[in-house]
Amino acid sequence: MRLTCPLCGARDRREFTWIGAASLLGRPAPGGDFVGWAHLRENPAGPLDELWLHNAGCGALLRGARDTVTHATAPLTLAGGAR
Amino acid sequence: MHYSGFRVLAEALRGGKGWRPFWRKAAPASEYDAIVIGGGGHGLATAYYLAREHGLARVAVLEKGWVGSGNVGRNTTIVRATYMIPGNQEFYSASLKMWETLAQDLNFNLMYSPRGLLQLFHSDGQRDAFARRGNAMLLQGDDAVLLDREGLRRLVPYLDYAQTRYPVHGALLHPRGGTVRHDAVAWAYARAADARGVDIIENCEVTGFDIAQGRVTGVQTTRGGIAAPRIGMAVAGRSGQLAARAGFRLPVESHILQAFVTEGLKPFIHHVISYGMGHFYISQSDKGGLVFGGDIDFYPSYAQRGNLPMAEHVMEAAMTLMPAIGRARVLRGWGGIMDMTPDGSPIIDHAPVAGLFLNTGWNYGGFKAIPASGLAFAHLIATGAPHALARRFRLDRFASGAVIDEEGTGATHHLH
Ligand SMILES: Cc1cc2nc3c(=O)[nH]c(=O)nc-3n(C[C@H](O)[C@H](O)[C@H](O)COP(=O)(O)OP(=O)(O)OC[C@H]3O[C@@H](n4cnc5c(N)ncnc54)[C@H](O)[C@@H]3O)c2cc1C
Ligand SMILES: [Zn+2]
């Protein structure tokens, strides 16, 4: 499996660490549903919006959709948005 | 039909004409007392205990593929009681005791082999952690022996003791741990459940639920609608998908775990051995194949096959631990979908929908749990109250904080 980093290009999956579903970026406000945010998952069989850390490359936190059934990936984008 | 050595002999004499299929090819009835979704180890065992312990007359197991097509036929067959935290401890201890007599109970040769499980340690810290775990196992009433390097060498002389990068200092030996023939477990429970009148319905996928006023009344399947007042889900890696069809989310992520087997070799590995550096474990099947595996692939997947990086990692670990197996040819590799929870422990509890029950979150270790899980889940479905063995496997423990986190890695489903 290869993932495409917006800064480094297509790289081997081994350069990346899977961080979690992109829903982790939606941290609730104080008093919100922290239990659900931390533990519950959509866990789809199909496209999953997720986060990868390019830790053996540029170090950026990246976001993109990957199909969990076929492993087909779309190019990743910077999770924090472009500056 | 009773199975015995005499029966095998008698059938040999008459050309095997008396053998019958292990279970009927049941077609779905319109209504049951209870439905169990998933014809894996947990689902089949649950149906068996529903009939045997609770006398339910009309029980169906609905399986989308065929019996044994899921993880029950894909695992590396290891059974053990090496847990440390209350909740897991008493449950896995009871499950191991059930394995010891299950072949007699089910009149099926499960090839239960308590060959001893060796968990290697490679640093002082790891030795201390295993000493503590061993003490917890002894207090629970199970067995554990801390072996130093020489004690280990006497049992398994073929490890690479000379390498200094990951020195082998010793192991925690769990003598009663071992292996059980996985397919036989599925077939034995299926046959025993069928004999008690359970309908085992294959090629029947549950596609939706009938829910009225917050209570489940039946399921929709690829073979039509089926009504039942009590429905248990035991679909392992597919739990999240099925929960979505009932309208709720679970604390579960589905990840792939791979395993590999080599060509048959003469008996040479007489234990189950797990390597503490990286992750690698191995045993030798009765057919002679070396059965081994490692960690999950570390990203969610429903593919039932893994990727090369983990395969490579596992082979590398094998070569640093026991270079002697380097020339063995790998025949097959495969993957199974694991139901990973935030604390690495299972859930046997009511679902958020009344009448619906959950059996999920087995992570990569649910094979050994099958007998106790079936017993406990059947109890929950039949009585509505948790079985004493599984009372801590609650769905709300992530909210209450009463998590059962053996590895102490926190709310990260994929790191357990
Ligand atoms: C490679 C590998 C190695 C492992 N090694 C070990 C080990 O050594 N020791 C150990 O204790 N555990 C091990 N495990 C874990 C263990 O195999 C699982 O935790 C356990 O088998 C899961 O429970 P099950 O047997 O009920 O699952 P399964 O056999 O997967 O049963 C679930 C069934 O549900 C069916 N299903 C799914 N969705 C639907 C639907 N909508 N409708 C109808 N049916 C449906 C599936 O087809 C499947 O047959 C391993 C797993 C893998 C993949
Ligand atoms: Zn990059």
Coordinates of C-alpha atoms and ligand atoms in Angstrom, one line a residue:
Chain A
M1 CA 0.0 0.0 0.0
R2 CA 1.3 3.5 -0.9
L3 CA 0.0 6.7 0.5
T4 CA 0.4 10.1 -1.2
C5 CA 1.7 12.9 1.0
P6 CA 0.9 16.4 -0.3
L7 CA 4.5 17.4 0.5
C8 CA 6.6 14.3 -0.3
G9 CA 4.5 12.5 -3.0
A10 CA 3.6 8.8 -3.1
R11 CA 5.5 6.9 -0.3
D12 CA 5.5 3.4 1.1
R13 CA 2.9 2.7 3.9
R14 CA 5.8 2.0 6.3
E15 CA 6.7 5.7 6.4
F16 CA 3.3 6.4 8.0
T17 CA 1.6 5.7 11.3
W18 CA -2.1 5.4 11.4
I19 CA -3.4 7.8 14.0
G20 CA -7.2 7.2 14.0
A21 CA -10.5 8.1 12.4
A22 CA -10.6 11.8 11.4
S23 CA -13.5 12.2 13.8
L24 CA -10.8 12.5 16.4
L25 CA -10.3 16.1 15.1
G26 CA -13.8 16.9 16.3
R27 CA -12.9 17.2 19.9
P28 CA -16.1 18.2 21.8
A29 CA -16.3 21.4 23.8
P30 CA -16.1 21.1 27.6
G31 CA -19.2 19.3 28.8
G32 CA -19.7 17.6 25.4
D33 CA -19.7 13.9 24.6
F34 CA -16.2 12.9 25.4
V35 CA -17.0 9.3 26.0
G36 CA -18.4 8.9 22.5
W37 CA -15.6 10.9 21.0
A38 CA -12.9 8.8 22.6
H39 CA -14.4 5.4 22.3
L40 CA -17.3 5.0 19.8
R41 CA -16.5 4.5 16.1
E42 CA -18.4 4.6 12.8
N43 CA -16.0 1.7 11.8
P44 CA -17.3 1.6 8.2
A45 CA -16.8 -1.2 5.7
G46 CA -16.0 1.2 2.9
P47 CA -14.6 4.7 2.7
L48 CA -13.0 5.8 6.0
D49 CA -12.0 9.4 6.6
E50 CA -8.8 9.0 8.6
L51 CA -5.5 10.5 9.9
W52 CA -2.0 9.4 9.1
L53 CA 1.3 10.8 10.5
H54 CA 4.1 10.9 8.0
N55 CA 6.6 10.2 10.7
A56 CA 9.4 8.8 8.6
G57 CA 8.9 11.6 6.1
C58 CA 8.0 15.2 6.6
G59 CA 6.3 14.7 10.0
A60 CA 3.0 16.2 8.9
L61 CA -0.3 15.0 10.2
L62 CA -2.4 14.1 7.1
R63 CA -6.0 13.3 6.4
G64 CA -7.7 11.4 3.6
A65 CA -10.2 8.7 2.7
R66 CA -9.3 5.1 2.2
D67 CA -11.6 2.2 1.4
T68 CA -11.3 -0.3 4.2
V69 CA -12.5 -3.1 2.0
T70 CA -10.3 -2.6 -1.1
H71 CA -7.5 -0.4 0.5
A72 CA -7.8 2.0 -2.4
T73 CA -6.5 5.4 -1.2
A74 CA -7.1 9.0 -2.2
P75 CA -4.2 11.6 -2.0
L76 CA -3.9 12.9 1.5
T77 CA -4.1 16.5 2.5
L78 CA -2.7 18.4 5.5
A79 CA -5.0 17.7 8.4
G80 CA -4.5 21.2 9.8
G81 CA -5.3 22.8 6.4
A82 CA -2.8 24.6 4.1
R83 CA -1.1 27.7 5.5
Chain B
M1 CA -25.0 -40.4 16.6
H2 CA -22.3 -41.4 19.0
Y3 CA -18.6 -41.3 18.0
S4 CA -16.0 -43.7 19.4
G5 CA -13.1 -45.9 18.3
F6 CA -15.5 -48.8 18.0
R7 CA -17.7 -46.8 15.7
V8 CA -14.8 -45.8 13.4
L9 CA -13.9 -49.5 13.2
A10 CA -17.5 -50.6 12.4
E11 CA -17.8 -47.9 9.8
A12 CA -14.5 -48.9 8.2
L13 CA -15.9 -52.4 7.8
R14 CA -19.1 -51.3 6.1
G15 CA -17.5 -48.7 3.8
G16 CA -18.4 -45.7 5.9
K17 CA -22.0 -45.9 4.8
G18 CA -23.3 -45.0 8.2
W19 CA -21.7 -41.6 8.5
R20 CA -24.1 -38.7 8.4
P21 CA -23.5 -34.9 7.9
F22 CA -22.7 -33.3 11.3
W23 CA -25.7 -30.9 11.1
R24 CA -28.9 -30.5 9.1
K25 CA -29.1 -27.9 6.4
A26 CA -31.9 -26.0 8.2
A27 CA -34.1 -23.5 6.4
P28 CA -35.3 -20.5 8.4
A29 CA -38.6 -20.8 10.2
S30 CA -40.7 -17.6 10.5
E31 CA -40.2 -17.3 14.3
Y32 CA -37.8 -18.5 17.0
D33 CA -37.4 -18.1 20.8
A34 CA -33.9 -16.7 20.3
I35 CA -31.7 -15.9 17.3
V36 CA -27.9 -15.9 17.4
I37 CA -26.3 -13.9 14.6
G38 CA -22.9 -15.3 13.5
G39 CA -21.9 -18.9 13.1
G40 CA -18.4 -18.6 14.5
G41 CA -17.1 -20.1 17.7
H42 CA -19.0 -17.7 19.9
G43 CA -22.3 -17.9 18.1
L44 CA -22.4 -21.7 17.9
A45 CA -21.3 -22.1 21.5
T46 CA -24.0 -19.7 22.6
A47 CA -26.7 -21.6 20.7
Y48 CA -25.5 -24.8 22.2
Y49 CA -25.7 -23.5 25.8
L50 CA -29.0 -21.8 25.2
A51 CA -30.4 -25.2 24.4
R52 CA -28.5 -27.2 27.0
E53 CA -28.4 -24.9 30.0
H54 CA -31.6 -23.0 29.5
G55 CA -33.8 -25.4 27.6
L56 CA -34.7 -23.1 24.8
A57 CA -36.5 -25.2 22.2
R58 CA -36.4 -22.9 19.2
V59 CA -33.0 -21.4 18.6
A60 CA -31.5 -20.4 15.3
V61 CA -27.9 -19.5 14.3
L62 CA -27.8 -17.2 11.3
E63 CA -24.5 -17.3 9.4
K64 CA -23.8 -15.2 6.3
G65 CA -21.2 -17.6 4.9
W66 CA -20.6 -21.1 6.1
V67 CA -19.8 -22.4 9.6
G68 CA -16.2 -21.7 10.3
S69 CA -15.6 -19.2 7.5
G70 CA -14.8 -16.4 9.9
N71 CA -12.1 -16.0 12.6
V72 CA -12.9 -19.3 14.2
G73 CA -11.3 -21.0 11.2
R74 CA -8.5 -18.4 10.8
N75 CA -6.9 -18.2 14.2
T76 CA -3.7 -19.7 15.5
T77 CA -5.5 -21.9 18.0
I78 CA -3.8 -20.8 21.2
V79 CA -5.6 -21.2 24.5
R80 CA -4.2 -19.8 27.8
A81 CA -5.2 -18.2 31.1
T82 CA -2.5 -15.6 31.4
Y83 CA -4.5 -12.6 32.3
M84 CA -3.9 -10.3 35.2
I85 CA -6.8 -8.0 35.7
P86 CA -10.1 -8.9 37.6
G87 CA -12.7 -9.5 35.0
N88 CA -10.4 -11.1 32.5
Q89 CA -8.7 -13.3 35.0
E90 CA -11.6 -15.4 36.3
F91 CA -13.2 -15.5 32.9
Y92 CA -10.2 -16.9 31.0
S93 CA -9.4 -19.2 33.9
A94 CA -12.9 -20.7 33.7
S95 CA -12.6 -20.9 29.9
L96 CA -9.3 -22.9 30.1
K97 CA -11.0 -25.3 32.6
M98 CA -13.8 -25.8 30.1
W99 CA -11.4 -26.6 27.3
E100 CA -9.9 -29.4 29.5
T101 CA -13.2 -31.4 29.4
L102 CA -14.8 -30.0 26.2
A103 CA -13.9 -32.9 24.0
Q104 CA -15.8 -35.3 26.4
D105 CA -18.7 -32.9 26.7
L106 CA -19.1 -32.6 22.9
N107 CA -18.0 -36.1 22.1
F108 CA -15.6 -34.7 19.5
N109 CA -11.8 -35.0 19.3
L110 CA -10.8 -31.3 19.6
M111 CA -7.1 -32.3 19.7
Y112 CA -6.7 -30.2 22.9
S113 CA -3.0 -30.0 23.5
P114 CA -1.8 -28.4 26.8
R115 CA 1.8 -28.3 25.4
G116 CA 2.9 -25.3 27.5
L117 CA 3.1 -21.6 26.5
L118 CA 6.4 -19.8 26.8
Q119 CA 6.4 -16.1 26.9
L120 CA 10.0 -14.9 26.5
F121 CA 11.5 -11.9 28.2
H122 CA 14.5 -9.8 27.0
S123 CA 15.2 -7.2 29.7
D124 CA 15.1 -6.9 33.5
G125 CA 11.9 -4.8 33.2
Q126 CA 10.2 -7.5 31.2
R127 CA 11.2 -10.2 33.6
D128 CA 9.7 -8.2 36.5
A129 CA 6.5 -7.7 34.5
F130 CA 6.2 -11.4 33.8
A131 CA 7.0 -12.3 37.4
R132 CA 4.1 -10.1 38.5
R133 CA 1.8 -11.6 35.8
G134 CA 2.9 -15.1 36.9
N135 CA 2.0 -14.3 40.5
A136 CA -1.4 -13.0 39.4
M137 CA -2.0 -16.3 37.5
L138 CA -1.0 -18.4 40.5
L139 CA -3.3 -16.4 42.8
Q140 CA -6.1 -17.0 40.3
G141 CA -5.4 -20.8 40.7
D142 CA -3.7 -21.3 37.3
D143 CA -0.2 -22.3 36.8
A144 CA 2.9 -20.3 36.0
V145 CA 6.7 -20.9 36.2
L146 CA 9.4 -18.3 35.8
L147 CA 12.2 -19.8 33.9
D148 CA 15.7 -18.4 33.7
R149 CA 17.8 -18.6 30.6
E150 CA 19.2 -22.1 31.4
G151 CA 15.8 -23.4 32.4
L152 CA 14.5 -22.2 29.1
R153 CA 17.4 -23.5 27.1
R154 CA 16.7 -27.0 28.5
L155 CA 13.2 -26.8 27.0
V156 CA 13.9 -25.0 23.7
P157 CA 17.6 -25.4 22.8
Y158 CA 17.1 -24.1 19.2
L159 CA 16.6 -20.4 19.9
D160 CA 19.4 -18.0 19.1
Y161 CA 20.8 -17.4 22.5
A162 CA 24.0 -15.9 21.1
Q163 CA 22.5 -12.7 19.7
T164 CA 22.9 -9.7 21.9
R165 CA 20.6 -7.2 20.2
Y166 CA 17.5 -8.8 21.8
P167 CA 19.0 -11.2 24.4
V168 CA 16.8 -14.0 25.6
H169 CA 16.9 -13.9 29.4
G170 CA 14.2 -16.5 30.1
A171 CA 10.4 -17.0 29.9
L172 CA 7.2 -17.3 31.8
L173 CA 6.0 -20.8 31.3
H174 CA 2.2 -21.5 31.5
P175 CA 2.2 -25.3 31.4
R176 CA -1.6 -25.7 30.9
G177 CA -1.6 -23.3 27.9
G178 CA -1.5 -24.8 24.5
T179 CA -3.6 -25.3 21.4
V180 CA -7.0 -26.7 20.3
R181 CA -7.9 -27.7 16.7
H182 CA -10.0 -24.6 15.7
D183 CA -12.2 -26.1 12.9
A184 CA -13.1 -29.0 15.2
V185 CA -14.3 -26.5 17.8
A186 CA -16.7 -25.0 15.3
W187 CA -17.9 -28.3 13.9
A188 CA -18.3 -29.8 17.4
Y189 CA -20.4 -27.0 18.7
A190 CA -22.4 -26.9 15.5
R191 CA -23.1 -30.7 15.7
A192 CA -23.9 -30.6 19.4
A193 CA -26.3 -27.6 19.0
D194 CA -28.0 -29.3 16.0
A195 CA -28.5 -32.4 18.0
R196 CA -30.4 -30.3 20.6
G197 CA -32.6 -28.9 17.9
V198 CA -30.8 -25.7 17.0
D199 CA -31.3 -24.6 13.4
I200 CA -28.0 -23.7 11.9
I201 CA -28.8 -21.6 8.9
E202 CA -25.9 -20.9 6.6
N203 CA -25.8 -18.4 3.7
C204 CA -28.1 -16.2 5.6
E205 CA -26.8 -12.6 6.2
V206 CA -28.6 -10.3 8.6
T207 CA -29.2 -7.1 6.6
G208 CA -31.4 -5.2 9.1
F209 CA -33.4 -5.3 12.3
D210 CA -37.1 -4.9 13.0
I211 CA -37.3 -2.5 15.9
A212 CA -40.6 -1.3 17.4
Q213 CA -40.7 1.2 20.3
G214 CA -37.1 0.6 21.1
R215 CA -37.4 -3.1 21.2
V216 CA -36.1 -5.6 18.6
T217 CA -38.8 -8.0 17.3
G218 CA -36.9 -9.7 14.5
V219 CA -34.3 -9.5 11.7
Q220 CA -34.3 -9.0 8.0
T221 CA -32.0 -11.4 6.2
T222 CA -31.0 -12.5 2.7
R223 CA -33.4 -15.4 3.3
G224 CA -36.3 -13.3 4.5
G225 CA -37.6 -11.8 7.7
I226 CA -37.4 -13.9 10.9
A227 CA -39.0 -12.9 14.2
A228 CA -37.6 -13.5 17.7
P229 CA -38.0 -11.7 21.0
R230 CA -34.3 -12.1 21.9
I231 CA -31.4 -11.7 19.5
G232 CA -27.7 -12.0 20.2
M233 CA -25.0 -10.6 18.0
A234 CA -21.7 -12.6 17.8
V235 CA -20.2 -11.4 14.6
A236 CA -16.7 -10.5 15.7
G237 CA -15.0 -8.1 13.2
R238 CA -18.4 -7.3 11.6
S239 CA -19.9 -6.0 14.9
G240 CA -19.6 -2.3 13.9
Q241 CA -21.3 -3.0 10.6
L242 CA -24.2 -4.9 12.2
A243 CA -24.6 -2.3 15.0
A244 CA -24.9 0.4 12.3
R245 CA -27.8 -1.6 10.9
A246 CA -29.5 -1.5 14.3
G247 CA -28.8 2.3 14.5
F248 CA -26.1 2.6 17.1
R249 CA -22.3 2.9 17.3
L250 CA -19.9 0.6 19.2
P251 CA -16.6 1.1 20.9
V252 CA -15.1 -1.2 18.2
E253 CA -12.6 -0.7 15.3
S254 CA -12.1 -3.5 12.8
H255 CA -8.4 -4.4 12.1
I256 CA -6.7 -7.1 10.2
L257 CA -4.6 -9.8 11.9
Q258 CA -2.5 -12.1 9.7
A259 CA -1.2 -15.6 10.3
F260 CA 1.1 -17.9 8.3
V261 CA 1.8 -21.6 8.0
T262 CA 4.8 -23.4 6.5
E263 CA 5.1 -26.8 4.8
G264 CA 4.9 -29.7 7.2
L265 CA 8.1 -30.5 9.1
K266 CA 9.1 -33.2 11.6
P267 CA 8.1 -32.4 15.2
F268 CA 10.5 -29.8 16.4
I269 CA 8.7 -27.0 18.2
H270 CA 6.9 -28.7 21.2
H271 CA 5.5 -25.6 22.8
V272 CA 3.8 -22.3 22.0
I273 CA 6.5 -19.7 22.0
S274 CA 5.9 -15.9 22.0
Y275 CA 8.8 -13.5 21.4
G276 CA 8.8 -10.4 23.5
M277 CA 10.7 -8.1 21.0
G278 CA 8.4 -6.8 18.3
H279 CA 5.7 -9.3 18.2
F280 CA 6.0 -12.9 17.0
Y281 CA 4.6 -16.2 18.2
I282 CA 4.8 -19.7 16.9
S283 CA 3.6 -23.3 17.4
Q284 CA 3.7 -26.5 15.3
S285 CA 0.5 -28.1 14.2
D286 CA -0.1 -31.8 14.5
K287 CA 0.3 -31.9 10.7
G288 CA 3.8 -30.5 11.1
G289 CA 3.2 -27.0 9.7
L290 CA 4.8 -24.1 11.7
V291 CA 1.9 -21.8 12.5
F292 CA 2.9 -18.3 13.3
G293 CA 1.9 -14.7 13.4
G294 CA 2.4 -11.3 15.0
D295 CA 0.7 -8.0 15.4
I296 CA -2.3 -6.5 13.6
D297 CA -1.6 -4.4 10.5
F298 CA -2.3 -1.2 12.5
Y299 CA -5.0 0.4 10.3
P300 CA -8.7 -0.5 10.0
S301 CA -9.6 -3.1 7.3
Y302 CA -12.3 -5.4 6.3
A303 CA -10.2 -7.1 3.6
Q304 CA -9.6 -10.5 5.3
R305 CA -6.1 -10.3 4.0
G306 CA -3.1 -8.4 5.2
N307 CA -0.4 -6.3 3.7
L308 CA 3.3 -7.1 3.2
P309 CA 4.9 -4.8 5.8
M310 CA 3.5 -6.8 8.7
A311 CA 4.3 -10.1 6.9
E312 CA 7.9 -8.9 6.5
H313 CA 8.1 -7.8 10.1
V314 CA 6.9 -11.2 11.4
M315 CA 9.4 -13.1 9.3
E316 CA 12.2 -10.8 10.5
A317 CA 11.3 -11.4 14.1
A318 CA 11.2 -15.2 13.4
M319 CA 14.7 -15.0 11.9
T320 CA 16.1 -13.1 14.9
L321 CA 14.6 -15.6 17.3
M322 CA 15.0 -18.9 15.6
P323 CA 17.1 -18.8 12.4
A324 CA 16.8 -22.6 12.2
I325 CA 13.4 -22.1 10.5
G326 CA 14.8 -19.9 7.8
R327 CA 14.7 -22.5 5.1
A328 CA 11.1 -23.6 5.7
R329 CA 8.8 -22.6 2.9
V330 CA 5.7 -20.6 3.8
L331 CA 2.7 -22.2 2.3
R332 CA -0.1 -19.8 3.1
G333 CA -0.8 -16.5 4.8
W334 CA -4.3 -15.1 5.5
G335 CA -6.0 -12.5 7.6
G336 CA -9.1 -12.2 9.8
I337 CA -11.1 -9.1 10.9
M338 CA -10.6 -8.3 14.5
D339 CA -13.1 -6.5 16.7
M340 CA -10.7 -4.2 18.7
T341 CA -12.0 -2.3 21.7
P342 CA -10.6 0.8 23.5
D343 CA -9.3 -1.3 26.4
G344 CA -8.5 -4.6 24.6
S345 CA -11.2 -6.5 26.5
P346 CA -14.5 -7.9 25.3
I347 CA -18.1 -6.8 25.7
I348 CA -20.9 -9.3 26.7
D349 CA -23.9 -7.1 27.5
H350 CA -27.3 -5.7 26.6
A351 CA -27.2 -3.5 23.4
P352 CA -28.8 -0.1 23.5
V353 CA -31.9 -1.6 21.8
A354 CA -34.1 -3.8 24.1
G355 CA -34.0 -7.5 23.3
L356 CA -30.7 -7.2 21.5
F357 CA -27.5 -8.5 23.1
L358 CA -23.9 -7.9 22.3
N359 CA -21.0 -10.3 22.2
T360 CA -18.0 -8.5 20.7
G361 CA -14.6 -7.0 21.3
W362 CA -12.6 -10.2 21.3
N363 CA -9.6 -8.4 19.8
Y364 CA -7.0 -11.0 18.7
G365 CA -7.7 -13.4 21.5
G366 CA -11.2 -14.6 21.3
F367 CA -10.6 -18.2 20.3
K368 CA -9.6 -19.3 23.8
A369 CA -12.7 -17.5 25.2
I370 CA -15.2 -19.5 23.2
P371 CA -16.5 -22.0 25.8
A372 CA -16.9 -19.4 28.6
S373 CA -18.2 -16.8 26.3
G374 CA -20.9 -19.1 24.9
L375 CA -21.9 -20.1 28.5
A376 CA -22.0 -16.4 29.6
F377 CA -23.7 -15.1 26.5
A378 CA -26.4 -17.8 26.6
H379 CA -27.1 -16.9 30.3
L380 CA -27.5 -13.2 29.4
I381 CA -29.8 -13.9 26.5
A382 CA -31.9 -16.4 28.4
T383 CA -32.2 -14.6 31.7
G384 CA -31.5 -11.0 30.9
A385 CA -28.9 -10.9 33.7
P386 CA -25.1 -11.1 33.3
H387 CA -23.4 -14.4 34.1
A388 CA -21.0 -14.1 37.1
L389 CA -18.0 -14.8 34.9
A390 CA -18.7 -11.9 32.5
R391 CA -20.3 -9.3 34.7
R392 CA -17.4 -6.9 34.2
F393 CA -17.6 -7.1 30.4
R394 CA -20.0 -4.1 30.3
L395 CA -20.7 -1.8 27.5
D396 CA -20.9 1.2 29.8
R397 CA -17.4 0.7 31.3
F398 CA -15.9 3.2 29.0
A399 CA -18.2 5.9 30.4
S400 CA -17.9 4.7 34.0
G401 CA -14.1 4.3 33.9
A402 CA -14.2 0.6 34.9
V403 CA -12.1 -0.4 31.9
I404 CA -10.1 -3.7 31.8
D405 CA -6.9 -2.6 30.1
E406 CA -4.3 -5.4 30.4
E407 CA -1.7 -3.6 28.4
G408 CA -2.3 -0.1 29.8
T409 CA -2.3 1.5 26.4
G410 CA -5.5 3.6 27.0
A411 CA -8.3 4.4 24.7
T412 CA -6.5 3.4 21.4
H413 CA -8.4 0.5 19.9
H414 CA -5.5 -0.5 17.7
L415 CA -2.7 -0.6 20.3
H416 CA -3.9 -3.5 22.4
Ligands
LIG1 C1 -4.9 -14.7 12.3 C2 -5.6 -14.8 13.6 C3 -5.0 -15.5 14.7 C4 -5.7 -15.6 15.9 N1 -5.1 -16.3 16.9 C5 -5.8 -16.5 18.1 C6 -5.2 -17.4 19.1 O1 -4.2 -18.0 18.9 N2 -5.9 -17.5 20.2 C7 -7.1 -16.9 20.4 O2 -7.7 -17.0 21.5 N3 -7.7 -16.1 19.5 C8 -7.1 -15.9 18.3 N4 -7.6 -15.1 17.3 C9 -8.9 -14.4 17.6 C10 -10.1 -15.3 17.4 O3 -10.0 -16.1 16.2 C11 -11.4 -14.5 17.4 O4 -11.4 -13.6 18.5 C12 -12.7 -15.3 17.5 O5 -12.6 -16.4 16.6 C13 -13.9 -14.4 17.2 O6 -15.1 -15.1 17.5 P1 -15.9 -16.0 16.5 O7 -15.2 -17.3 16.5 O8 -17.3 -16.1 17.0 O9 -15.7 -15.2 15.2 P2 -16.0 -15.6 13.6 O10 -15.6 -17.0 13.4 O11 -15.5 -14.5 12.8 O12 -17.6 -15.6 13.6 C14 -18.4 -14.5 13.3 C15 -19.3 -14.9 12.2 O13 -20.3 -14.0 12.0 C16 -20.7 -14.0 10.6 N5 -21.3 -12.8 10.2 C17 -20.8 -11.5 10.1 N6 -21.8 -10.6 9.8 C18 -22.9 -11.3 9.7 C19 -24.3 -10.9 9.3 N7 -24.6 -9.7 9.0 N8 -25.2 -11.9 9.3 C20 -24.9 -13.2 9.6 N9 -23.6 -13.6 9.9 C21 -22.7 -12.7 9.9 C22 -19.3 -14.2 9.9 O14 -19.5 -14.7 8.6 C23 -18.6 -15.1 10.8 O15 -18.7 -16.5 10.5 C24 -7.0 -15.0 16.1 C25 -7.6 -14.3 15.0 C26 -6.9 -14.3 13.8 C27 -7.6 -13.6 12.6
ZN2 ZN 5.3 13.9 3.9

